[in-house]
């Protein structure tokens, strides 16, 4: 390997810049050239490729988002698009590519690997919805942002003795919601992985908690369930308790990354360069059972992730009434 390309793809996540910085600096220290590919696979197809040096990643670690920008790209999903992308990479002398993103982005890396480009994926998403790993870049920051926001909503909810429905991100996964339930405390949680916890159960819990003397209520609703405003109306009608919905939204994607996201993302970045230097391809970096490791992308994409049952049980046991 002589030249490594790096791109960020899919939703941005705090800590992506730390990974980019680590890739650039460790690659240059190993005598490799590094090129940044702007706007994910879309930018690759448009040949938006820049040279990177140690200076170009200076002071980026504490910044949220991604300095390389990101995009979702339809053209790259086609065989012609993938062929064109591989040709562009070869034309620019890029023989190793690091893709920071989620499962969709890894599928792209898998295709490029089959077309002769050595590729490594780094899990970057606030959703934590990548099966092969217990850690994804950005989740820690996103959860901390959500926890802080929910604390604030609780202050006003308590003062008005209201019920608050708080919708957190996560696409089809409930990890941010589950962590917030444990970290903030709530009357209930609605997550896609546990559909049996339905709205009627929730209404009954809120009513019974009120009867036992609870003066305010918080429900954490995962984006994958959604419909928070309708849910708030339904709860208000059924319980007579004034209810408000707050959708936290993209605030969860921004902000300066936590120390954990900076350190883990840096480690994954350096690890990816090491793998490429050793001739590896079609691998994805993971953090599993307390260790950084890597998997074949095909194997990683075939894995299924389920919510941690013990963690879910703990979240239930923490409910006060
Ligand atoms: O994957 C990260 C994420 O923030 C999800 O939680 C959410 O469903 C989605 O991206 C939102 O995407 P967009 O910013 O394109 O609306």
Short mmCIF file of C-alpha atoms and ligand atoms in Angstrom, two decimals:
data_model
loop_
_atom_site.label_atom_id
_atom_site.label_comp_id
_atom_site.label_asym_id
_atom_site.label_seq_id
_atom_site.Cartn_x
_atom_site.Cartn_y
_atom_site.Cartn_z
CA UNK A 1 0.00 0.00 0.00
CA UNK A 2 1.30 3.46 -0.95
CA UNK A 3 -1.67 5.77 -0.72
CA UNK A 4 -4.62 5.60 1.63
CA UNK A 5 -7.92 7.33 0.91
CA UNK A 6 -10.36 8.18 3.68
CA UNK A 7 -14.03 9.12 3.46
CA UNK A 8 -16.97 9.58 5.81
CA UNK A 9 -20.35 8.32 4.68
CA UNK A 10 -23.96 8.29 5.92
CA UNK A 11 -24.99 10.34 8.97
CA UNK A 12 -22.14 12.28 10.58
CA UNK A 13 -21.16 11.41 14.14
CA UNK A 14 -19.06 13.25 16.75
CA UNK A 15 -15.62 11.64 16.84
CA UNK A 16 -15.32 11.13 13.08
CA UNK A 17 -12.75 13.94 12.99
CA UNK A 18 -10.67 12.19 15.64
CA UNK A 19 -10.62 9.07 13.46
CA UNK A 20 -9.62 11.10 10.37
CA UNK A 21 -6.81 12.77 12.35
CA UNK A 22 -5.50 9.43 13.58
CA UNK A 23 -5.62 7.93 10.08
CA UNK A 24 -3.73 10.84 8.54
CA UNK A 25 -1.08 11.05 11.24
CA UNK A 26 -0.42 7.32 11.67
CA UNK A 27 -0.34 6.76 7.90
CA UNK A 28 2.12 9.59 7.32
CA UNK A 29 4.25 8.34 10.21
CA UNK A 30 4.40 4.97 8.41
CA UNK A 31 5.57 6.63 5.20
CA UNK A 32 2.21 6.47 3.38
CA UNK A 33 0.41 9.21 1.45
CA UNK A 34 -3.12 10.12 2.49
CA UNK A 35 -5.93 11.56 0.39
CA UNK A 36 -9.21 12.83 1.75
CA UNK A 37 -12.32 12.06 -0.28
CA UNK A 38 -14.98 14.70 0.22
CA UNK A 39 -18.74 14.01 0.58
CA UNK A 40 -18.54 10.23 0.87
CA UNK A 41 -19.11 8.03 -2.16
CA UNK A 42 -20.85 10.93 -3.96
CA UNK A 43 -17.66 12.99 -3.75
CA UNK A 44 -15.62 10.00 -4.85
CA UNK A 45 -17.69 9.73 -8.03
CA UNK A 46 -17.18 13.48 -8.59
CA UNK A 47 -13.42 13.10 -7.96
CA UNK A 48 -13.48 15.47 -5.01
CA UNK A 49 -10.14 14.26 -3.71
CA UNK A 50 -7.66 16.32 -1.70
CA UNK A 51 -4.13 15.70 -0.44
CA UNK A 52 -3.86 15.56 3.33
CA UNK A 53 -0.87 16.17 5.56
CA UNK A 54 -0.33 16.26 9.33
CA UNK A 55 -1.16 19.98 9.37
CA UNK A 56 -4.52 19.50 7.61
CA UNK A 57 -5.95 17.64 10.61
CA UNK A 58 -4.67 20.03 13.23
CA UNK A 59 -7.25 21.14 15.86
CA UNK A 60 -10.11 19.14 14.35
CA UNK A 61 -10.51 16.57 17.11
CA UNK A 62 -12.68 18.69 19.37
CA UNK A 63 -15.03 19.59 16.51
CA UNK A 64 -18.28 17.72 15.91
CA UNK A 65 -19.32 16.67 12.39
CA UNK A 66 -16.79 15.63 9.77
CA UNK A 67 -14.28 17.91 8.04
CA UNK A 68 -14.60 15.66 4.96
CA UNK A 69 -18.37 16.26 4.78
CA UNK A 70 -20.71 13.35 4.20
CA UNK A 71 -23.48 12.27 1.88
CA UNK A 72 -25.76 9.40 0.97
CA UNK A 73 -25.28 8.39 -2.68
CA UNK A 74 -27.73 6.53 -4.97
CA UNK A 75 -25.39 6.31 -7.98
CA UNK A 76 -22.80 4.39 -5.96
CA UNK A 77 -25.37 1.68 -5.23
CA UNK A 78 -25.33 0.63 -8.89
CA UNK A 79 -22.70 -1.68 -10.37
CA UNK A 80 -21.66 1.00 -12.86
CA UNK A 81 -21.22 3.48 -10.00
CA UNK A 82 -19.01 1.05 -8.08
CA UNK A 83 -16.93 0.29 -11.18
CA UNK A 84 -16.47 3.99 -11.83
CA UNK A 85 -15.49 4.59 -8.19
CA UNK A 86 -12.84 1.83 -8.32
CA UNK A 87 -11.41 3.32 -11.53
CA UNK A 88 -11.25 6.79 -9.99
CA UNK A 89 -9.45 5.44 -6.93
CA UNK A 90 -6.92 3.65 -9.14
CA UNK A 91 -6.46 6.77 -11.28
CA UNK A 92 -5.55 8.74 -8.13
CA UNK A 93 -3.18 6.01 -6.98
CA UNK A 94 -5.34 5.15 -3.97
CA UNK A 95 -4.74 1.48 -3.24
CA UNK A 96 -6.23 1.42 0.28
CA UNK A 97 -9.52 2.98 1.37
CA UNK A 98 -10.87 3.60 4.87
CA UNK A 99 -14.63 4.14 5.07
CA UNK A 100 -16.05 5.63 8.26
CA UNK A 101 -19.81 5.04 8.46
CA UNK A 102 -22.51 2.47 9.08
CA UNK A 103 -23.61 -0.83 7.55
CA UNK A 104 -24.68 0.81 4.26
CA UNK A 105 -21.24 2.36 3.90
CA UNK A 106 -19.58 -1.00 4.61
CA UNK A 107 -21.59 -2.62 1.83
CA UNK A 108 -19.96 -0.08 -0.49
CA UNK A 109 -16.52 -0.91 0.91
CA UNK A 110 -17.24 -4.61 0.34
CA UNK A 111 -17.99 -3.94 -3.34
CA UNK A 112 -14.81 -1.92 -3.80
CA UNK A 113 -12.78 -4.65 -2.14
CA UNK A 114 -14.13 -7.12 -4.71
CA UNK A 115 -13.00 -4.67 -7.41
CA UNK A 116 -9.40 -4.74 -6.19
CA UNK A 117 -9.24 -1.82 -3.74
CA UNK A 118 -8.15 -2.79 -0.23
CA UNK A 119 -10.87 -1.49 2.07
CA UNK A 120 -11.37 -1.17 5.81
CA UNK A 121 -14.56 0.02 7.54
CA UNK A 122 -14.70 1.96 10.80
CA UNK A 123 -18.08 1.99 12.60
CA UNK A 124 -19.29 5.58 12.81
CA UNK A 125 -22.88 6.21 13.80
CA UNK A 126 -24.68 7.62 16.82
CA UNK A 127 -27.20 4.76 16.56
CA UNK A 128 -24.91 1.93 17.84
CA UNK A 129 -26.74 -0.30 15.38
CA UNK A 130 -23.75 -2.20 13.97
CA UNK A 131 -23.92 -5.83 15.03
CA UNK A 132 -20.22 -6.74 15.14
CA UNK A 133 -19.26 -4.04 17.65
CA UNK A 134 -20.19 -2.85 21.14
CA UNK A 135 -18.96 0.67 20.31
CA UNK A 136 -19.61 2.99 17.38
CA UNK A 137 -18.08 6.44 16.96
CA UNK A 138 -20.50 9.13 18.18
CA UNK A 139 -22.83 7.07 20.34
CA UNK A 140 -21.23 8.17 23.60
CA UNK A 141 -21.43 11.86 22.72
CA UNK A 142 -25.00 11.54 21.43
CA UNK A 143 -26.17 9.78 24.58
CA UNK A 144 -24.51 12.38 26.78
CA UNK A 145 -26.19 15.15 24.80
CA UNK A 146 -29.57 13.42 25.11
CA UNK A 147 -29.13 12.78 28.84
CA UNK A 148 -28.31 16.44 29.45
CA UNK A 149 -31.32 17.58 27.40
CA UNK A 150 -33.66 15.18 29.22
CA UNK A 151 -32.41 16.45 32.61
CA UNK A 152 -33.44 19.95 31.51
CA UNK A 153 -36.84 18.83 30.28
CA UNK A 154 -37.37 17.06 33.61
CA UNK A 155 -36.86 20.32 35.53
CA UNK A 156 -39.77 21.97 33.77
CA UNK A 157 -41.87 18.80 33.66
CA UNK A 158 -41.54 18.47 37.45
CA UNK A 159 -42.40 22.11 38.04
CA UNK A 160 -45.62 21.79 36.04
CA UNK A 161 -46.39 18.25 37.22
CA UNK A 162 -46.66 17.18 33.62
CA UNK A 163 -45.93 14.14 31.55
CA UNK A 164 -43.12 14.57 29.00
CA UNK A 165 -42.63 12.40 25.98
CA UNK A 166 -39.06 12.71 24.76
CA UNK A 167 -38.14 11.29 21.37
CA UNK A 168 -34.51 10.35 20.84
CA UNK A 169 -32.74 9.32 17.62
CA UNK A 170 -31.57 5.84 16.70
CA UNK A 171 -33.24 5.04 13.38
CA UNK A 172 -34.55 1.45 13.90
CA UNK A 173 -32.52 0.85 17.06
CA UNK A 174 -33.39 1.69 20.67
CA UNK A 175 -29.90 1.99 22.21
CA UNK A 176 -29.94 5.75 22.80
CA UNK A 177 -33.41 5.42 24.36
CA UNK A 178 -32.37 2.51 26.58
CA UNK A 179 -29.25 4.28 27.84
CA UNK A 180 -31.26 7.43 28.53
CA UNK A 181 -33.84 5.47 30.45
CA UNK A 182 -31.13 4.13 32.76
CA UNK A 183 -29.18 7.40 32.94
CA UNK A 184 -32.17 9.73 33.36
CA UNK A 185 -34.86 7.56 34.90
CA UNK A 186 -38.28 7.40 33.27
CA UNK A 187 -41.76 5.95 33.70
CA UNK A 188 -41.39 4.03 30.50
CA UNK A 189 -39.56 3.49 27.28
CA UNK A 190 -40.76 2.63 23.80
CA UNK A 191 -38.16 0.97 21.57
CA UNK A 192 -38.52 -0.97 18.31
CA UNK A 193 -36.83 -4.07 19.80
CA UNK A 194 -39.54 -4.48 22.48
CA UNK A 195 -42.88 -4.00 20.85
CA UNK A 196 -44.77 -5.71 23.65
CA UNK A 197 -44.27 -2.55 25.73
CA UNK A 198 -47.15 -0.87 24.05
CA UNK A 199 -48.90 2.41 24.60
CA UNK A 200 -51.73 0.95 26.65
CA UNK A 201 -49.24 -0.52 29.15
CA UNK A 202 -47.62 2.86 29.36
CA UNK A 203 -50.90 4.65 30.06
CA UNK A 204 -51.71 2.18 32.80
CA UNK A 205 -48.23 2.61 34.34
CA UNK A 206 -48.56 6.40 34.32
CA UNK A 207 -52.02 6.25 35.91
CA UNK A 208 -50.91 3.82 38.58
CA UNK A 209 -47.75 5.88 39.29
CA UNK A 210 -49.92 9.00 39.68
CA UNK A 211 -52.18 7.18 42.13
CA UNK A 212 -49.10 6.19 44.12
CA UNK A 213 -48.11 9.84 44.39
CA UNK A 214 -45.78 10.45 41.43
CA UNK A 215 -46.15 14.07 40.35
CA UNK A 216 -44.46 14.09 36.96
CA UNK A 217 -43.79 11.50 34.30
CA UNK A 218 -41.22 10.94 31.59
CA UNK A 219 -41.51 8.60 28.65
CA UNK A 220 -38.54 8.04 26.38
CA UNK A 221 -39.65 7.21 22.89
CA UNK A 222 -37.23 5.89 20.29
CA UNK A 223 -37.35 7.44 16.82
CA UNK A 224 -38.08 3.96 15.41
CA UNK A 225 -41.44 4.09 17.21
CA UNK A 226 -41.94 7.81 16.52
CA UNK A 227 -45.27 9.62 16.46
CA UNK A 228 -44.49 11.42 19.74
CA UNK A 229 -47.02 14.22 19.31
CA UNK A 230 -49.84 11.76 18.73
CA UNK A 231 -48.67 9.70 21.69
CA UNK A 232 -48.68 12.81 23.90
CA UNK A 233 -52.28 13.57 22.90
CA UNK A 234 -53.33 10.00 23.56
CA UNK A 235 -51.70 9.97 27.01
CA UNK A 236 -53.22 13.34 27.90
CA UNK A 237 -56.69 12.20 26.82
CA UNK A 238 -56.44 8.87 28.61
CA UNK A 239 -54.88 10.13 31.87
CA UNK A 240 -56.02 13.74 32.14
CA UNK A 241 -52.36 14.68 32.82
CA UNK A 242 -51.04 17.61 30.82
CA UNK A 243 -48.55 16.10 28.37
CA UNK A 244 -45.92 17.61 26.08
CA UNK A 245 -43.75 16.00 23.43
CA UNK A 246 -40.17 17.03 22.63
CA UNK A 247 -38.30 15.61 19.66
CA UNK A 248 -34.59 16.06 20.40
CA UNK A 249 -33.59 15.62 16.75
CA UNK A 250 -30.26 16.60 15.23
CA UNK A 251 -28.90 18.20 18.40
CA UNK A 252 -27.88 14.61 19.21
CA UNK A 253 -25.61 14.44 16.16
CA UNK A 254 -23.59 17.55 16.93
CA UNK A 255 -21.23 18.90 19.53
CA UNK A 256 -17.70 18.31 20.69
CA UNK A 257 -17.01 14.59 21.12
CA UNK A 258 -16.57 13.11 24.58
CA UNK A 259 -13.15 11.87 25.67
CA UNK A 260 -14.32 8.30 25.04
CA UNK A 261 -15.34 9.08 21.45
CA UNK A 262 -12.04 10.89 20.84
CA UNK A 263 -9.90 8.08 22.25
CA UNK A 264 -11.80 5.13 20.75
CA UNK A 265 -12.12 6.84 17.35
CA UNK A 266 -8.38 7.61 17.36
CA UNK A 267 -7.60 3.99 18.23
CA UNK A 268 -9.86 2.69 15.46
CA UNK A 269 -8.27 5.10 12.96
CA UNK A 270 -4.76 3.94 13.80
CA UNK A 271 -5.88 0.29 13.78
CA UNK A 272 -7.36 0.70 10.29
CA UNK A 273 -4.04 2.04 8.96
CA UNK A 274 -2.22 -0.89 10.57
CA UNK A 275 -4.56 -3.36 8.88
CA UNK A 276 -4.07 -1.75 5.47
CA UNK A 277 -0.29 -1.66 5.94
CA UNK A 278 -0.40 -5.38 6.70
CA UNK A 279 -2.20 -6.05 3.40
CA UNK A 280 -5.70 -6.64 4.84
CA UNK A 281 -8.87 -5.91 2.90
CA UNK A 282 -12.64 -6.25 3.37
CA UNK A 283 -12.34 -5.87 7.16
CA UNK A 284 -14.32 -3.81 9.64
CA UNK A 285 -12.89 -2.61 12.95
CA UNK A 286 -14.89 -3.47 16.06
CA UNK A 287 -14.76 -3.12 19.81
CA UNK A 288 -15.96 -6.40 21.26
CA UNK A 289 -15.77 -7.84 24.78
CA UNK A 290 -13.49 -5.01 25.89
CA UNK A 291 -11.02 -5.25 23.02
CA UNK A 292 -10.39 -3.66 19.65
CA UNK A 293 -10.58 -6.31 16.97
CA UNK A 294 -11.65 -6.72 13.34
CA UNK A 295 -14.01 -8.87 11.30
CA UNK A 296 -14.47 -9.77 7.68
CA UNK A 297 -17.07 -7.33 6.31
CA UNK A 298 -19.24 -10.17 4.91
CA UNK A 299 -19.26 -11.83 8.33
CA UNK A 300 -19.92 -8.53 10.12
CA UNK A 301 -22.87 -7.66 7.86
CA UNK A 302 -24.44 -11.08 8.43
CA UNK A 303 -24.46 -10.62 12.23
CA UNK A 304 -27.68 -9.65 14.01
CA UNK A 305 -27.80 -7.24 16.91
CA UNK A 306 -30.33 -7.54 19.69
CA UNK A 307 -30.89 -5.31 22.66
CA UNK A 308 -28.91 -6.32 25.76
CA UNK A 309 -31.56 -8.17 27.80
CA UNK A 310 -29.74 -7.64 31.09
CA UNK A 311 -29.47 -3.92 30.46
CA UNK A 312 -33.14 -3.86 29.55
CA UNK A 313 -34.02 -5.67 32.75
CA UNK A 314 -31.99 -3.15 34.76
CA UNK A 315 -33.84 -0.30 33.08
CA UNK A 316 -37.14 -1.87 34.19
CA UNK A 317 -35.95 -2.45 37.77
CA UNK A 318 -34.97 1.21 38.11
CA UNK A 319 -38.58 2.38 37.75
CA UNK A 320 -39.53 3.87 41.11
CA UNK A 321 -43.10 2.65 41.52
O1 LIG B 1 -27.99 7.36 11.59
C1 LIG B 1 -27.94 8.53 12.35
C2 LIG B 1 -29.26 9.23 12.33
O2 LIG B 1 -29.14 10.43 13.07
C3 LIG B 1 -30.44 8.40 12.81
O3 LIG B 1 -30.54 8.35 14.21
C4 LIG B 1 -31.58 9.10 12.13
O4 LIG B 1 -32.64 8.21 11.91
C5 LIG B 1 -31.00 9.56 10.83
O5 LIG B 1 -29.59 9.56 10.99
C6 LIG B 1 -31.45 10.92 10.38
O6 LIG B 1 -30.90 11.17 9.13
P1 LIG B 1 -30.94 12.59 8.43
O7 LIG B 1 -29.98 13.50 9.14
O8 LIG B 1 -30.50 12.31 7.04
O9 LIG B 1 -32.33 13.10 8.54
#
